[in-house]
PDB file of C-alpha atoms in Angstrom:
ATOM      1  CA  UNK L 141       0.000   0.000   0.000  1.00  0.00           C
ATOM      2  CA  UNK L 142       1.315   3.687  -0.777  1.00  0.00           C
ATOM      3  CA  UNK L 143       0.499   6.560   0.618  1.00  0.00           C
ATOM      4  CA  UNK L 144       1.815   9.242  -1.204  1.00  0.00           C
ATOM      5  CA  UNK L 145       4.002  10.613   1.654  1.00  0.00           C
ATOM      6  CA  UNK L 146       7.817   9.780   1.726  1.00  0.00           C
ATOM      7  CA  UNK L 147       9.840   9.795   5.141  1.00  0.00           C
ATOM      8  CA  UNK L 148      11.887  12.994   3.810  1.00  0.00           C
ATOM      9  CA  UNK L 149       8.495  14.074   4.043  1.00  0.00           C
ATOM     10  CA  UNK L 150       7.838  14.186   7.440  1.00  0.00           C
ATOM     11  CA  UNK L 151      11.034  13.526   9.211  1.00  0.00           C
ATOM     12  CA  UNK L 152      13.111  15.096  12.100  1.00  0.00           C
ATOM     13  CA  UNK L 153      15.916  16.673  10.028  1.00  0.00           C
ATOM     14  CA  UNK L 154      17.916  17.562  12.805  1.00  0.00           C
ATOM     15  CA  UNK L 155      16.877  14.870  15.759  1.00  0.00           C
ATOM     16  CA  UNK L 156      18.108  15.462  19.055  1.00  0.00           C
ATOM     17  CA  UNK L 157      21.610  13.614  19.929  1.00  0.00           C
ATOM     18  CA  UNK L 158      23.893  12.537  22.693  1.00  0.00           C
ATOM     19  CA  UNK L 159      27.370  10.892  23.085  1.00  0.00           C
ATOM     20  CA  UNK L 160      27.783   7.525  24.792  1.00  0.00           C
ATOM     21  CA  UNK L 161      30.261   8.799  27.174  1.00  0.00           C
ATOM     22  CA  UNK L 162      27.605  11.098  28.514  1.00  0.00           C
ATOM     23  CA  UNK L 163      25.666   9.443  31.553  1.00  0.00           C
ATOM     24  CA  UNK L 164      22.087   8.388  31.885  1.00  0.00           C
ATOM     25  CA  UNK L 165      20.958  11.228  33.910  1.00  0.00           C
ATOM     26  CA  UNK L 166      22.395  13.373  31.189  1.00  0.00           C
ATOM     27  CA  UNK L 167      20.508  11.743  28.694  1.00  0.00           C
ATOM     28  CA  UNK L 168      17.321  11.893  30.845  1.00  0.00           C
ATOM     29  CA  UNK L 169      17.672  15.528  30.995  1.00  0.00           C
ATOM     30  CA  UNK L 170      18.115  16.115  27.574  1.00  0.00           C
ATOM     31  CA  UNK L 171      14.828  14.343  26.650  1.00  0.00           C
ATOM     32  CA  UNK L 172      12.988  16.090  29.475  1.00  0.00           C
ATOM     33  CA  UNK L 173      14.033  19.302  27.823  1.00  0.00           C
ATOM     34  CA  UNK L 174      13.563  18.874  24.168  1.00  0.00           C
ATOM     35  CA  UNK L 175      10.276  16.528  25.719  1.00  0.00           C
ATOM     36  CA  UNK L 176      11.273  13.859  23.415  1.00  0.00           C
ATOM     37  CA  UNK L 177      11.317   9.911  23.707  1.00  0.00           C
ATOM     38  CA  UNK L 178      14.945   9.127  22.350  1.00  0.00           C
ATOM     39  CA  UNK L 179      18.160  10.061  21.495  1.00  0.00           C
ATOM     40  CA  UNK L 180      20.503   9.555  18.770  1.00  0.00           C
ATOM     41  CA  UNK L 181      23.915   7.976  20.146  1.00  0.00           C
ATOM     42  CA  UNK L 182      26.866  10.007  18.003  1.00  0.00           C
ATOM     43  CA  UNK L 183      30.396   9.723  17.699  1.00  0.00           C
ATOM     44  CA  UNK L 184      31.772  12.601  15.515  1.00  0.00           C
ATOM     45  CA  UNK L 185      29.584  12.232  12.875  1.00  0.00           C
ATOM     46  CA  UNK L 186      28.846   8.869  13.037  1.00  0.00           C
ATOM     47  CA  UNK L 187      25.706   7.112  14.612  1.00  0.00           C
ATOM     48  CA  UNK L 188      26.668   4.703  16.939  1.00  0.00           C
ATOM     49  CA  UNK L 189      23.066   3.930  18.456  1.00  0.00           C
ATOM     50  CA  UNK L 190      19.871   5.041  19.651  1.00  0.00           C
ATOM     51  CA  UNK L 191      18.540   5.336  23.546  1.00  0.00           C
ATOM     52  CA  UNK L 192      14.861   5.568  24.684  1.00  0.00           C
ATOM     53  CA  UNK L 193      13.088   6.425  27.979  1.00  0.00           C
ATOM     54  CA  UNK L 194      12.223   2.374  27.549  1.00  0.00           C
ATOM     55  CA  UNK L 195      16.006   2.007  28.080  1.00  0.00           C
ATOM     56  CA  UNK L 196      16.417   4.229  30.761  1.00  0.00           C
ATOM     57  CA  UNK L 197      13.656   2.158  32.835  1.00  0.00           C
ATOM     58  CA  UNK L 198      14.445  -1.102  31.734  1.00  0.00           C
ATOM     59  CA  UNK L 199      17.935  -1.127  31.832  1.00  0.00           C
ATOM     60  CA  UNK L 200      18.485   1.704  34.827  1.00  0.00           C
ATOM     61  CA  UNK L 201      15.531   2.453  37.601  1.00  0.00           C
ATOM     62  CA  UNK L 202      14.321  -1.212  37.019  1.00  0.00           C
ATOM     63  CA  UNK L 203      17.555  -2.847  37.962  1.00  0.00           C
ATOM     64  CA  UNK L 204      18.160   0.175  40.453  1.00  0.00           C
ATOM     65  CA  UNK L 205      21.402   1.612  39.325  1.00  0.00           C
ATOM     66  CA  UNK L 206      22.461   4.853  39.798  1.00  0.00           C
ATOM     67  CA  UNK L 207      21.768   7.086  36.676  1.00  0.00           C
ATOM     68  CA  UNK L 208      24.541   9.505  37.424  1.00  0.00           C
ATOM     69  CA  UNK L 209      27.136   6.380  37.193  1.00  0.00           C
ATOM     70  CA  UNK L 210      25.564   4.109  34.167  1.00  0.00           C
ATOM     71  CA  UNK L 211      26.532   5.946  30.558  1.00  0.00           C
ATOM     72  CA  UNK L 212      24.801   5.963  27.414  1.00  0.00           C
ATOM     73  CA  UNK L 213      26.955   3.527  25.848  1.00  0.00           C
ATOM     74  CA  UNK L 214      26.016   0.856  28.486  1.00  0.00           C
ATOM     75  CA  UNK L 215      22.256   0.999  27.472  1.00  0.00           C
ATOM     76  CA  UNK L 216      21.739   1.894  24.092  1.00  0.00           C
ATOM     77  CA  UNK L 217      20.790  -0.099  21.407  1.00  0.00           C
ATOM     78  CA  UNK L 218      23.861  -0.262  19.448  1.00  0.00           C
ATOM     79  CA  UNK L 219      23.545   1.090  15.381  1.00  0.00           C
ATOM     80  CA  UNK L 220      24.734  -2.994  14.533  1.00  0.00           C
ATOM     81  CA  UNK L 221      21.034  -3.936  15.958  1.00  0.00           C
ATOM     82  CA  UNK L 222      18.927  -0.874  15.073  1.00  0.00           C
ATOM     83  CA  UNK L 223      16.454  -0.582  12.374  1.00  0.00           C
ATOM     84  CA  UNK L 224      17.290   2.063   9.798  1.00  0.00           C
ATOM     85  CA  UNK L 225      14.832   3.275   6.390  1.00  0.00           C
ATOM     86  CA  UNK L 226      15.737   5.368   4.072  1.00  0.00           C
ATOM     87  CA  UNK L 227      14.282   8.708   3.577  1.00  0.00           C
ATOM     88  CA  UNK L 228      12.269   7.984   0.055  1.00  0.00           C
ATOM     89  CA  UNK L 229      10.549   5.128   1.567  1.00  0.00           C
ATOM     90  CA  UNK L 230       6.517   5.206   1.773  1.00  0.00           C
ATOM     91  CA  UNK L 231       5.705   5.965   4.778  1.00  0.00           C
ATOM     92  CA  UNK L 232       3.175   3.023   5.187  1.00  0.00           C
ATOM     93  CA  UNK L 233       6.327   0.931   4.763  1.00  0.00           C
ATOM     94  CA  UNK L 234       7.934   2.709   7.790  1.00  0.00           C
ATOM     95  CA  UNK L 235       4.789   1.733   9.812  1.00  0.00           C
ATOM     96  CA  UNK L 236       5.040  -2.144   8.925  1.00  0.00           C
ATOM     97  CA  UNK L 237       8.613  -1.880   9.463  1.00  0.00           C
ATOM     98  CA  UNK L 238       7.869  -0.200  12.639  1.00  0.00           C
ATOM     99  CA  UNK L 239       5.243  -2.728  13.682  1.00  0.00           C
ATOM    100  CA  UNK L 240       7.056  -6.295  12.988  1.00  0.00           C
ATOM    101  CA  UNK L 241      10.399  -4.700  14.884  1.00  0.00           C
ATOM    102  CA  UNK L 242       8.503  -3.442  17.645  1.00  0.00           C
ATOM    103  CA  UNK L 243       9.911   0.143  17.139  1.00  0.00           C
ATOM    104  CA  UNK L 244       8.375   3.342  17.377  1.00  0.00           C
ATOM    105  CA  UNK L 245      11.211   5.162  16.285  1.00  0.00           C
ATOM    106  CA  UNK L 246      13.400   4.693  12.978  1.00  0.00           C
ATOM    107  CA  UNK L 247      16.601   6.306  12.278  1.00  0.00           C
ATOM    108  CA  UNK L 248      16.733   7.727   8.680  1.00  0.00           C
ATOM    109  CA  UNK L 249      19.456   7.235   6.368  1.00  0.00           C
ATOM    110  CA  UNK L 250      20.898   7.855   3.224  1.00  0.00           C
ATOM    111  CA  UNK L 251      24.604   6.677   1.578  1.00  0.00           C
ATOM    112  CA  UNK L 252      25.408   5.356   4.860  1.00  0.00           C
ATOM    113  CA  UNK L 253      24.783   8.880   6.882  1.00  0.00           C
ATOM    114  CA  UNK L 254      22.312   9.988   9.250  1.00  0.00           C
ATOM    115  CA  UNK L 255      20.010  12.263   7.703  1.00  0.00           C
ATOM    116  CA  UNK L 256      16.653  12.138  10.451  1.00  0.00           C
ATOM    117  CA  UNK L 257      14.595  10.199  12.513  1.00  0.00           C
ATOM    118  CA  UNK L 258      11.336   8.874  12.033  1.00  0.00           C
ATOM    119  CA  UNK L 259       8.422   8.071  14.732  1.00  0.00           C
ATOM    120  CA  UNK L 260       5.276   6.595  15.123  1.00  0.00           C
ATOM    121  CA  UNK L 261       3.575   9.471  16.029  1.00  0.00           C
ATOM    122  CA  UNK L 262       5.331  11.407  13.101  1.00  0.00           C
ATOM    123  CA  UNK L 263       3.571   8.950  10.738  1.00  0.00           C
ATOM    124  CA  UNK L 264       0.419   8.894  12.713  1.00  0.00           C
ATOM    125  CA  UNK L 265       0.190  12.784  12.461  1.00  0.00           C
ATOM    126  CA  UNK L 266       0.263  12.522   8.994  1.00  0.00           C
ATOM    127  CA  UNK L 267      -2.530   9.884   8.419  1.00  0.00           C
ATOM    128  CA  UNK L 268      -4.107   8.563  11.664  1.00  0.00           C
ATOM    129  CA  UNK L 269      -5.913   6.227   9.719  1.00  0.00           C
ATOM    130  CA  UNK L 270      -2.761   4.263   9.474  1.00  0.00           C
ATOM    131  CA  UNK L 271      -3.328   2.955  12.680  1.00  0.00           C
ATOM    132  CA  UNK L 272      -6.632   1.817  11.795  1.00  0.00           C
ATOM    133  CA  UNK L 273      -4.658  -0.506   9.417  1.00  0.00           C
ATOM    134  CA  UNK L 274      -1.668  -1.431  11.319  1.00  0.00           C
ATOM    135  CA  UNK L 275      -4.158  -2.611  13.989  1.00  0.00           C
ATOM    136  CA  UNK L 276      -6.290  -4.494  11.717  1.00  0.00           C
ATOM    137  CA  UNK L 277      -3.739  -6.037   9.768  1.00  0.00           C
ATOM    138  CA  UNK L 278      -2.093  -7.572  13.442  1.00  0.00           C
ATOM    139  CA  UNK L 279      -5.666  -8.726  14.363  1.00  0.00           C
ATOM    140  CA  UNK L 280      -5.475 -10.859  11.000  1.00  0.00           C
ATOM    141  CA  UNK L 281      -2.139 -12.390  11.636  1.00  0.00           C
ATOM    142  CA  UNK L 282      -3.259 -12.956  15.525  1.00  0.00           C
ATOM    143  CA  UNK L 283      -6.299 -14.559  14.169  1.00  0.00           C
ATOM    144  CA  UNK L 284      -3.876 -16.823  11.374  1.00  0.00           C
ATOM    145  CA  UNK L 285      -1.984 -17.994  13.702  1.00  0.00           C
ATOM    146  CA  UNK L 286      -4.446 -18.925  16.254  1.00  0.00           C
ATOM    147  CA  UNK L 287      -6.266 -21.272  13.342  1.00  0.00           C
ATOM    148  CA  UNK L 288      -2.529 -22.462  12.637  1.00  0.00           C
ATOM    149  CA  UNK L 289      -2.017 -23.750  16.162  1.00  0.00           C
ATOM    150  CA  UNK L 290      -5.430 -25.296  16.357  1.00  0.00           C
ATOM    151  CA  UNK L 291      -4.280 -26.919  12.982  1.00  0.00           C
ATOM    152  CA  UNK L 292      -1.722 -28.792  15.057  1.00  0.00           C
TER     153      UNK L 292
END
């Protein structure tokens, strides 16, 4: 299915980053101010991962660690593991992509650089309705694979 609307379309061009050296408090306070959900992990110029407020409670107040001590680079999803699209991409695509990685956010890039980021609520900004198909289209694979198993 296409949309119309291509992730150059409605990316971050200039998404909000951090180094791994920094520490997990540091991080937290940089997504409290810019009130956003994840930062890019950069080294010089290159991206080196991504971290999320998942991270910080999953992998910090969870295990009860001490933000100020814990840094980036110990919780981040590292850019070997990471889901990537490039920017002329449907956006529809993004949303599958999003949906069978269980991502909300995609980093976007082209030639091998960093050139946005993508999220869920991005996309769903653009066409709501989206969700309305992403939701129905996992209720028919739920629904497939429950007549699978009781094929069994």
């Amino acid at each position: 299915m296409e949309t119309g609307y291509k992730i150059s379309d409605i990316m971050t061009n200039d998404p909000i980053k951090i180094k791994q050296t920094e520490t997990v408090q540091a991080s937290a306070k940089v997504m409290k101010l810019h009130n956003v959900g994840s930062l890019l992990v950069m080294e010089d110029s290159e991206l080196v991962g991504i971290v999320t407020e998942r991270d910080l409670v999953a992998k910090v107040v969870c295990d009860g660690k001490d933000a100020k001590l814990v840094k980036v680079k110990d919780i981040m999803t590292a850019a070997k593991d990471m889901i990537t699209i490039d920017p002329g991409m449907d956006i529809y695509s993004a949303m599958m992509l999003m949906k069978e990685n269980e991502v909300r956010r995609l980093p976007v890039m082209s030639k091998g650089k960093l050139v946005g980021l993508v999220t869920a609520k991005d996309i769903l900004k653009i066409q709501p309705e989206l969700f309305d198909l992403v939701v129905e289209s996992y209720e028919l694979k739920e629904e497939e694979r429950k007549l699978n198993l009781l094929d069994q």
